[in-house]
Coordinates of N, CA and C in Angstrom, one line a residue:
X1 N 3.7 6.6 16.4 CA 4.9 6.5 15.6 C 4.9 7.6 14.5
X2 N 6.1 8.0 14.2 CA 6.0 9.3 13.2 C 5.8 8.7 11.7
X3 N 5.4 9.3 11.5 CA 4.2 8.8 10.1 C 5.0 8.7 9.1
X4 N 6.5 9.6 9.1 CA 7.4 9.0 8.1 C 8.3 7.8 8.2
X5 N 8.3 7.4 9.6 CA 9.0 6.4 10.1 C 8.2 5.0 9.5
X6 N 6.9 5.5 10.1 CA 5.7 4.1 9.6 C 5.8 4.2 8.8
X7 N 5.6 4.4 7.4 CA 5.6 4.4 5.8 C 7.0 3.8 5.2
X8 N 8.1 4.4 6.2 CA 9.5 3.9 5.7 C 9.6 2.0 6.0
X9 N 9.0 2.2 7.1 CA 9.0 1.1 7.8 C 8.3 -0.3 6.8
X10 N 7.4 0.5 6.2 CA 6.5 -0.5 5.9 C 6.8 -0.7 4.8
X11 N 7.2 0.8 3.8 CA 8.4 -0.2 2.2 C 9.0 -1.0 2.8
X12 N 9.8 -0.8 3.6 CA 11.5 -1.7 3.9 C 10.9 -3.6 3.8
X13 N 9.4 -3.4 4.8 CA 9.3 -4.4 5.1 C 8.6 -5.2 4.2
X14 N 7.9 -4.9 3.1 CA 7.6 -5.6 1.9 C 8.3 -5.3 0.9
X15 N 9.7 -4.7 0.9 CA 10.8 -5.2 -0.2 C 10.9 -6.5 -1.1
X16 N 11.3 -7.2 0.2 CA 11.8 -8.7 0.0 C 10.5 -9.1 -0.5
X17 N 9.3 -8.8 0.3 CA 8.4 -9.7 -1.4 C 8.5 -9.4 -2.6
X18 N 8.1 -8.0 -3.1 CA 8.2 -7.7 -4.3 C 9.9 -8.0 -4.9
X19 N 10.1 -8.1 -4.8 CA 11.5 -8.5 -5.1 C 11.6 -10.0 -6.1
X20 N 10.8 -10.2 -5.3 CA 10.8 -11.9 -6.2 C 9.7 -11.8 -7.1
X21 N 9.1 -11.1 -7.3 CA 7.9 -10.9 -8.8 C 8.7 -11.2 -9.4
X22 N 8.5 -12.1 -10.7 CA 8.9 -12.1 -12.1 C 7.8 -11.7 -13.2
X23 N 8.3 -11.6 -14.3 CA 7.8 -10.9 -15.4 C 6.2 -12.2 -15.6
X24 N 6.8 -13.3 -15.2 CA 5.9 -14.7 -15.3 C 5.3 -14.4 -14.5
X25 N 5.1 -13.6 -13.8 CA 4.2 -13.7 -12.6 C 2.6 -12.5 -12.5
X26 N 3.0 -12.2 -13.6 CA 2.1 -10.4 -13.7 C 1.1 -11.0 -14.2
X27 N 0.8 -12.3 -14.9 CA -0.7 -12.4 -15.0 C -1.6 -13.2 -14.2
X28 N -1.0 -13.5 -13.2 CA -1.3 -14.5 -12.0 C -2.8 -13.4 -11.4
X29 N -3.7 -13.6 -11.1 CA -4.7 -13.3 -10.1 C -3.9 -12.1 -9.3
X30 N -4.8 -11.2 -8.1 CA -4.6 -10.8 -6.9 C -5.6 -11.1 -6.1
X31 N -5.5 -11.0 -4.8 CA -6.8 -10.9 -3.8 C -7.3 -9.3 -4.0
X32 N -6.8 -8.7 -5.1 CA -7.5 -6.8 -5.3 C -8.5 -7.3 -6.6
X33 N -10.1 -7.4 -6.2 CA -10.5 -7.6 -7.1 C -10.6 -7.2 -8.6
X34 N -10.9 -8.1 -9.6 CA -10.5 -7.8 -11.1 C -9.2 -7.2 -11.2
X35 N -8.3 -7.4 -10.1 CA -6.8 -6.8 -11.0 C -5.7 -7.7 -10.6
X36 N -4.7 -8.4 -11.8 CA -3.8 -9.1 -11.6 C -2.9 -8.9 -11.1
X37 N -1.9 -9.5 -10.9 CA -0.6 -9.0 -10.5 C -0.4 -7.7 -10.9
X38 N 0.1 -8.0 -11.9 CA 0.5 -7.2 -13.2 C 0.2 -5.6 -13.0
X39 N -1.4 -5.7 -12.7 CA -2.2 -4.6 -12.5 C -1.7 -3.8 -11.0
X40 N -2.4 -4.8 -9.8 CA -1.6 -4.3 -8.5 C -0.1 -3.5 -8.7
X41 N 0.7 -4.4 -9.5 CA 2.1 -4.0 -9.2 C 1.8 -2.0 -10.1
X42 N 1.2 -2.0 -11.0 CA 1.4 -0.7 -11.8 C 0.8 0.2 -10.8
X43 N -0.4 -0.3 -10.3 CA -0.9 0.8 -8.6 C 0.3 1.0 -7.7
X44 N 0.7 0.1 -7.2 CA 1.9 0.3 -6.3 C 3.0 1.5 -6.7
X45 N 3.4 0.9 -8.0 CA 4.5 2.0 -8.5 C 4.0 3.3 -8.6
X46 N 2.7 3.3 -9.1 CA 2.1 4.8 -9.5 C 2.0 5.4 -8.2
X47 N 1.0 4.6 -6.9 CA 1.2 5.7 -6.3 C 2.8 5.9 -5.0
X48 N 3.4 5.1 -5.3 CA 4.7 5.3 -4.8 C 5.4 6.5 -5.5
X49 N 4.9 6.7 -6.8 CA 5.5 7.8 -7.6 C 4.5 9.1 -7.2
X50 N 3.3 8.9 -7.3 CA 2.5 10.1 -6.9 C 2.7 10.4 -5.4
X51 N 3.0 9.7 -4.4 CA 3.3 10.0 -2.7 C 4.6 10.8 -3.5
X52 N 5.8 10.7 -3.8 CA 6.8 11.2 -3.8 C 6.7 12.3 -4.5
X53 N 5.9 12.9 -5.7 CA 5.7 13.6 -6.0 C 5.1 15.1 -5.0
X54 N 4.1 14.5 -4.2 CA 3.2 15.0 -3.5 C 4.1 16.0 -2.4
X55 N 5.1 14.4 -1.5 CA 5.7 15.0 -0.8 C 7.0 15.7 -1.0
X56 N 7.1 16.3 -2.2 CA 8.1 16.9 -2.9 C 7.6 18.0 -3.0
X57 N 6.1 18.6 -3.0 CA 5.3 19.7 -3.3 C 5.2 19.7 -4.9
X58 N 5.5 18.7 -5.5 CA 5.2 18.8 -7.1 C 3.9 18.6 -7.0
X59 N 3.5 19.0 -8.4 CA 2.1 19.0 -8.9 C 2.1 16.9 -9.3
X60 N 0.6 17.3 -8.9 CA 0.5 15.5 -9.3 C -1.0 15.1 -9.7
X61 N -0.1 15.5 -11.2 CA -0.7 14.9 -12.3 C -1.4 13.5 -11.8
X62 N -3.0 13.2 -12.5 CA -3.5 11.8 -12.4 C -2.0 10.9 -12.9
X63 N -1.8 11.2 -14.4 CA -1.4 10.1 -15.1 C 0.4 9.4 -14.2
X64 N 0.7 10.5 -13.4 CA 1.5 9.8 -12.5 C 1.2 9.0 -11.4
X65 N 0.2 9.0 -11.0 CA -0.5 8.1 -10.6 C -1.3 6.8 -10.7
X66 N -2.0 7.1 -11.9 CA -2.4 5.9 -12.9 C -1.7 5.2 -13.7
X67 N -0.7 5.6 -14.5 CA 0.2 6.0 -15.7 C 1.2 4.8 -16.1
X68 N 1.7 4.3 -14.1 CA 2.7 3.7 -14.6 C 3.0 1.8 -15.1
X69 N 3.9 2.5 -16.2 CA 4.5 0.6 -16.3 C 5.5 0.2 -15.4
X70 N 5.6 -0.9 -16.2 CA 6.5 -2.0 -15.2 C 8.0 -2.5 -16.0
X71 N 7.8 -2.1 -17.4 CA 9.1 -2.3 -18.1 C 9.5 -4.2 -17.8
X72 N 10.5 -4.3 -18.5 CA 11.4 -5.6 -18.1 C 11.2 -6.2 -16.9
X73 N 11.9 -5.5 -16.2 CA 12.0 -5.7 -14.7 C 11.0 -5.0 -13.3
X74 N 9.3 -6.2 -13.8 CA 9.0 -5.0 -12.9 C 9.6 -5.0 -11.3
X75 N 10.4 -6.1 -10.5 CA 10.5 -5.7 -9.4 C 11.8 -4.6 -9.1
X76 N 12.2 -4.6 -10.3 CA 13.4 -3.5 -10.4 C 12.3 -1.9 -10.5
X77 N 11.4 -1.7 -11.2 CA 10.4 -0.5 -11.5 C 9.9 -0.2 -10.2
X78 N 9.7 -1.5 -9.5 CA 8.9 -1.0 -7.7 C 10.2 -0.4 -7.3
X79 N 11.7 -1.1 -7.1 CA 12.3 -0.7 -6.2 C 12.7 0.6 -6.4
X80 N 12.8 0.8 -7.8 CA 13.1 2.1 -8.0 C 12.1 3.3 -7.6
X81 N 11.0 3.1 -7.3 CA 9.6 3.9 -7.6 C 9.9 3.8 -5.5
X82 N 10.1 2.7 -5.1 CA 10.0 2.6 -3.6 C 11.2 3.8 -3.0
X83 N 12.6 3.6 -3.4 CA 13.6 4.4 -3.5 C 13.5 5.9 -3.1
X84 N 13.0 6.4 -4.1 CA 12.1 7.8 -4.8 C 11.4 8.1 -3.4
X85 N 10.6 7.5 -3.0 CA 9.5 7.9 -1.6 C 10.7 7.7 -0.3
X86 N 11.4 6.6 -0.4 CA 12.2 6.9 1.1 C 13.0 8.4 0.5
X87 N 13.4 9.0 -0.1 CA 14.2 9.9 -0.1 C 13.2 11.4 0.1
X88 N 12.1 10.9 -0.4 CA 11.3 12.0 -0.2 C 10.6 12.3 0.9
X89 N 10.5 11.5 1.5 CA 10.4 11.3 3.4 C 11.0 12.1 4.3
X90 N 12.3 12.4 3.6 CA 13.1 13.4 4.5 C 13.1 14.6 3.5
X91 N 11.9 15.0 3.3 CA 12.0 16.5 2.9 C 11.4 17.6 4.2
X92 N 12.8 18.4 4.3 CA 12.3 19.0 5.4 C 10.8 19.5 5.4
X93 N 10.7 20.0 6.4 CA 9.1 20.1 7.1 C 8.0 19.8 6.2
X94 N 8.1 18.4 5.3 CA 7.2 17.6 5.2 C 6.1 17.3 5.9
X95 N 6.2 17.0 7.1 CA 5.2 17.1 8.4 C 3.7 17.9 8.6
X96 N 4.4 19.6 8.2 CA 3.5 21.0 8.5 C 2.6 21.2 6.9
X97 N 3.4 20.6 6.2 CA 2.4 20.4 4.5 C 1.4 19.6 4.5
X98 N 0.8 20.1 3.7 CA -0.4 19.0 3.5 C 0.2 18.7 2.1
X99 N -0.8 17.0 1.7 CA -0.3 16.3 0.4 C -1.7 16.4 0.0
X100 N -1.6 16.0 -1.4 CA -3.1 15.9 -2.1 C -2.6 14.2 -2.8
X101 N -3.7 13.5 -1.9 CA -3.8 12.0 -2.8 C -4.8 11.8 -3.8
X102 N -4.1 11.5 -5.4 CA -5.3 11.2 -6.1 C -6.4 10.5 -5.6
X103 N -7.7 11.0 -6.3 CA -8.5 10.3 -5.8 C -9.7 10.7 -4.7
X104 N -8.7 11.1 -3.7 CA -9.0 11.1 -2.2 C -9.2 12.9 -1.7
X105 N -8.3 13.9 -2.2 CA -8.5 14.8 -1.7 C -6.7 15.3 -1.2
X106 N -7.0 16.5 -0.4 CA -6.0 17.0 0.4 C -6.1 16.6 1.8
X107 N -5.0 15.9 2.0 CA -4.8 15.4 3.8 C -3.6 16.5 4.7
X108 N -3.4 16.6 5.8 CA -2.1 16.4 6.2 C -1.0 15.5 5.9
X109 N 0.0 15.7 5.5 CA 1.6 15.0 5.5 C 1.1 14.1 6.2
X110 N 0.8 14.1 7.3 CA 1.1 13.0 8.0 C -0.5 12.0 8.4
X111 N -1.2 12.1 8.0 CA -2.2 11.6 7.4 C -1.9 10.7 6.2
X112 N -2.0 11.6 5.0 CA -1.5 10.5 4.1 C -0.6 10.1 3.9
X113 N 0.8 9.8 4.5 CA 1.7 8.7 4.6 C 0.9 7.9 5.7
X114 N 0.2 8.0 6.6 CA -0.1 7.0 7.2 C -1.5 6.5 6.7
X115 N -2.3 6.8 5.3 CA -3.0 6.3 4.5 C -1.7 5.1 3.5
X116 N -0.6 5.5 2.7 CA -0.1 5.4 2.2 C 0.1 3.8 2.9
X117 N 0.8 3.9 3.9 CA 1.0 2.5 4.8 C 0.4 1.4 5.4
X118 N -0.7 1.7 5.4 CA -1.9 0.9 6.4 C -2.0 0.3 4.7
X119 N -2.2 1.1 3.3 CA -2.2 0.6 1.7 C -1.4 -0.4 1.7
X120 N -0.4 -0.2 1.7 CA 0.2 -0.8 1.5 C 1.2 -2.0 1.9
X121 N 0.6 -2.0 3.6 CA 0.9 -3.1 4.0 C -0.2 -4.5 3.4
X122 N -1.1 -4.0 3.4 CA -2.1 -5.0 2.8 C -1.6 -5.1 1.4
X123 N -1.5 -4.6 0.2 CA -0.7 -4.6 -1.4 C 0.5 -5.3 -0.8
X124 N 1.9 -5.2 0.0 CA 2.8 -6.2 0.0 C 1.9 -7.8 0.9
X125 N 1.2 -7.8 1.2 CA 0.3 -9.1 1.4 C -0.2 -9.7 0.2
X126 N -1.1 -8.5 -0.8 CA -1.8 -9.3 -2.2 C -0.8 -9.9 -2.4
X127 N 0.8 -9.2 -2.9 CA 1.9 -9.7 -3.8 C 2.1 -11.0 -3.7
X128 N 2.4 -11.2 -1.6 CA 2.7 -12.1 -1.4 C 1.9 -13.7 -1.8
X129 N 0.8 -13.1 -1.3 CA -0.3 -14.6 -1.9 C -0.7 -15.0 -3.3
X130 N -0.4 -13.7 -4.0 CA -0.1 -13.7 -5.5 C 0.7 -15.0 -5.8
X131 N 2.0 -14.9 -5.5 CA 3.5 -15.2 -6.2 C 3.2 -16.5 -5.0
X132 N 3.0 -16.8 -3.8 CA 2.7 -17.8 -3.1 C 4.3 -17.7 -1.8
X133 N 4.2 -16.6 -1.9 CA 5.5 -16.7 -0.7 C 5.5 -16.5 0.8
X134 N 5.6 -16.0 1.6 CA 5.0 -15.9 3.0 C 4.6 -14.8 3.1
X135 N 3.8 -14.6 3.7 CA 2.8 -13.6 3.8 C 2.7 -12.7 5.1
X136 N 3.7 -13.1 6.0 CA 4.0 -12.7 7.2 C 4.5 -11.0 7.4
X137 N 3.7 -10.1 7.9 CA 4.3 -8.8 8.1 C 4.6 -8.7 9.3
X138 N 5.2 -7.7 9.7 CA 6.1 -6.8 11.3 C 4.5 -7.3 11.8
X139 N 4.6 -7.7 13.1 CA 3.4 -7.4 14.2 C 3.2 -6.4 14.8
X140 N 4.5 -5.2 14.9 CA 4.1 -4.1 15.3 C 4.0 -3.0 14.2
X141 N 4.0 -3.5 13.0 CA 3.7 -2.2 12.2 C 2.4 -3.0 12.0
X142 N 2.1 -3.8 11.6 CA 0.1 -4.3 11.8 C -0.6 -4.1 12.8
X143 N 0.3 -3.9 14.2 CA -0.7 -3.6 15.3 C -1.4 -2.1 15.0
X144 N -0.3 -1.5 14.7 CA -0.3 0.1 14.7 C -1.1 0.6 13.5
X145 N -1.1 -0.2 12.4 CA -2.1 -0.2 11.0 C -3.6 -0.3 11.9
X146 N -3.9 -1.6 12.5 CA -4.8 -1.6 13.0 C -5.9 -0.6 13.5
X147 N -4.6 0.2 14.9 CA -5.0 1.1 15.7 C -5.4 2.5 15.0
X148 N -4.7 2.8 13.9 CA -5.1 4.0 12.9 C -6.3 3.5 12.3
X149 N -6.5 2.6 11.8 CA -7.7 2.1 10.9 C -8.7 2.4 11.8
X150 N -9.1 2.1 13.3 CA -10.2 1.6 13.8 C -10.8 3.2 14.2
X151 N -9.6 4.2 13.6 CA -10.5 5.4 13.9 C -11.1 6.5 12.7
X152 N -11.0 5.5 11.4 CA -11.5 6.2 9.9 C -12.7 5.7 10.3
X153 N -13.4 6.7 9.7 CA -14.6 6.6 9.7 C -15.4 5.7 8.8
X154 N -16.9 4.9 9.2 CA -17.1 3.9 8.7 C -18.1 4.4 7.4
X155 N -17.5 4.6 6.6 CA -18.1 5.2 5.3 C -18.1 4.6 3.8
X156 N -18.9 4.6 3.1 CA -18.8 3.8 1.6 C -17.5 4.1 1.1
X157 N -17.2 5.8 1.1 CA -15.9 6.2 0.2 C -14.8 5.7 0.9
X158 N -14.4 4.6 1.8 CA -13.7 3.9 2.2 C -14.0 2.7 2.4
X159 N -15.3 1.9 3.0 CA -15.2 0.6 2.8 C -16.2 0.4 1.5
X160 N -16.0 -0.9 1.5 CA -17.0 -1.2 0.3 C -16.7 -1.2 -1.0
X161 N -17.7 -1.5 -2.1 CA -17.3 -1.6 -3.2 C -16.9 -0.5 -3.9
X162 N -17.3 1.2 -3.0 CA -16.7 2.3 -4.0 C -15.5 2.8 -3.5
X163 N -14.9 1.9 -2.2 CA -13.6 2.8 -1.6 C -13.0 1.8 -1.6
X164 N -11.5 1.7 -1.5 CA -10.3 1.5 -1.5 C -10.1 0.3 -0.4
X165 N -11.0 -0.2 0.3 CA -11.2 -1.1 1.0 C -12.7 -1.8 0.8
X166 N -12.5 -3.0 0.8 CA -13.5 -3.7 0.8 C -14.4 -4.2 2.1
X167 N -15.3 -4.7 2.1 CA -16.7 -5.2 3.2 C -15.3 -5.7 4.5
X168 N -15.1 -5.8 5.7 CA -14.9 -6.2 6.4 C -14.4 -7.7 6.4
X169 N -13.5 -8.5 6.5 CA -13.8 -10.2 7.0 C -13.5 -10.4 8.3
X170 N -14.8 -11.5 8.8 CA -14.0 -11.9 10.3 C -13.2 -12.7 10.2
X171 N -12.3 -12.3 11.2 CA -10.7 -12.9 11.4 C -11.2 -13.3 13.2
X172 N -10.5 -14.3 13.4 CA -10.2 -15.2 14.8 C -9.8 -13.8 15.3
X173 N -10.1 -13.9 17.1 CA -9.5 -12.1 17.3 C -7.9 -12.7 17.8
X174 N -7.6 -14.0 18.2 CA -6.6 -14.6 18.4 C -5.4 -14.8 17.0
X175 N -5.9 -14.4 15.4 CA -5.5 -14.7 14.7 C -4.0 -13.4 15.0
X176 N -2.7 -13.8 13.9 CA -1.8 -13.1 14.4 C -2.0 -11.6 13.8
X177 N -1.6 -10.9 14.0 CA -1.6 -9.4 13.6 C -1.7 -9.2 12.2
X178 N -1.0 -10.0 11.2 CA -1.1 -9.4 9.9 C -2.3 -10.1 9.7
X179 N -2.5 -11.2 9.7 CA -4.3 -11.7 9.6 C -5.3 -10.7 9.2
X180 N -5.5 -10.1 11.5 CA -6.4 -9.8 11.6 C -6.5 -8.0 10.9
X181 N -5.4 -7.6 10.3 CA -5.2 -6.7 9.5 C -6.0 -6.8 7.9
X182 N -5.2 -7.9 7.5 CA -6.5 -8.1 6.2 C -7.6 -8.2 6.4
X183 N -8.0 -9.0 7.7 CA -9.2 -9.3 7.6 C -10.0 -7.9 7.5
X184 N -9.4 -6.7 8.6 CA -9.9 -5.3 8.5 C -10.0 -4.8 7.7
X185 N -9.1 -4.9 6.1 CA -9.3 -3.9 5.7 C -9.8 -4.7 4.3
X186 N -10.4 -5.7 4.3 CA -11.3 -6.4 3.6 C -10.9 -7.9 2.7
X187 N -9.9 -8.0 3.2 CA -9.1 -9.4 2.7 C -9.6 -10.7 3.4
X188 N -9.7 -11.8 2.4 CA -9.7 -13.1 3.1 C -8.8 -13.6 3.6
X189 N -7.8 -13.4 4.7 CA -6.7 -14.5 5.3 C -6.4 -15.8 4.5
X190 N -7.2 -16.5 4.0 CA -7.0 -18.2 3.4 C -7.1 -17.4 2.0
X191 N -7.5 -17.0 1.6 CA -6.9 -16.6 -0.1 C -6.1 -16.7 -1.0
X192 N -6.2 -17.6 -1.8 CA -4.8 -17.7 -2.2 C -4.9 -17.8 -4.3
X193 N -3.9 -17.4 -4.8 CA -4.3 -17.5 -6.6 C -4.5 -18.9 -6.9

């Protein structure tokens, strides 16, 4: 799948959760350890703002990445921050560029949108178990999260307590696709605030 398509795909498809955040909701727990809603949601926006920056060829600043609030309305600040990245998606030959993700380094374009995605399908899951709404993602953009994940390499700077994914959980292998997706990339399935 083209790596801007997956990434588009996979905003579109956790819209409708974040959408129902309320301001009452930002100090509720996440399944992202030590960070609340509140907290998750300011990661989300930042780096929805730092991807768009990236794939714009702007310079990117930490503090656009770390930086951001949530104002009033934070699920108005995601949509707008989500907006921003689908338009930057179609920047011509985005593809042949490389992006630099805080944090992480310089990838190919098309690497880290499909870092970006596989993120963030799991983050539109925290929200959901956050706020208590359904938790259900695409079966084919989780199959496909899957199939990318199972070929990163199995390293601390990615699983574990110092990378961006946590220890593994076993998931049923019969469990449905977005399950056995959390379960991969270090989520409990039964989790809940």
């Amino acid at each position: 799948m083209d790596p801007r398509e997956f990434d588009r795909r996979v905003i579109d498809n956790i819209d409708h959760i974040v959408a129902a955040v309320t301001p009452a909701h930002l100090a509720l727990p996440s399944p992202c350890t030590d960070w609340s809603l509140g907290d998750l949601l300011r990661h989300m926006v930042g780096h929805h703002r730092g991807f768009t920056a990236a794939a714009l060829g702007e310079p990117t600043d930490p503090e656009v990445w770390d930086g951001a609030t949530l104002g009033d309305s934070p699920a108005g600040t995601y949509r707008e921050a989500a907006q921003g990245l689908r338009t930057a998606l179609d920047t011509p030959e985005l593809l042949s560029r490389r992006m630099e993700v805080f944090g992480f380094g310089m990838f190919s374009a098309g690497d880290a949108l499909r870092m970006h995605a596989v993120d963030f399908l799991g983050h539109g899951w925290d929200v959901a178990r956050s706020i208590g709404v359904d938790d259900r993602l695409d079966d084919d953009l989780c199959l496909h999260a899957l199939e990318l994940g199972s070929k990163w390499p199995d390293v601390p700077a990615i699983w574990g307590p110092k990378g961006p994914f946590r220890e593994r959980v076993a998931v049923a292998a019969d469990a449905p696709p977005y399950q056995r997706l959390m379960g991969f990339l270090g989520r409990d399935p039964s989790w809940s605030a």
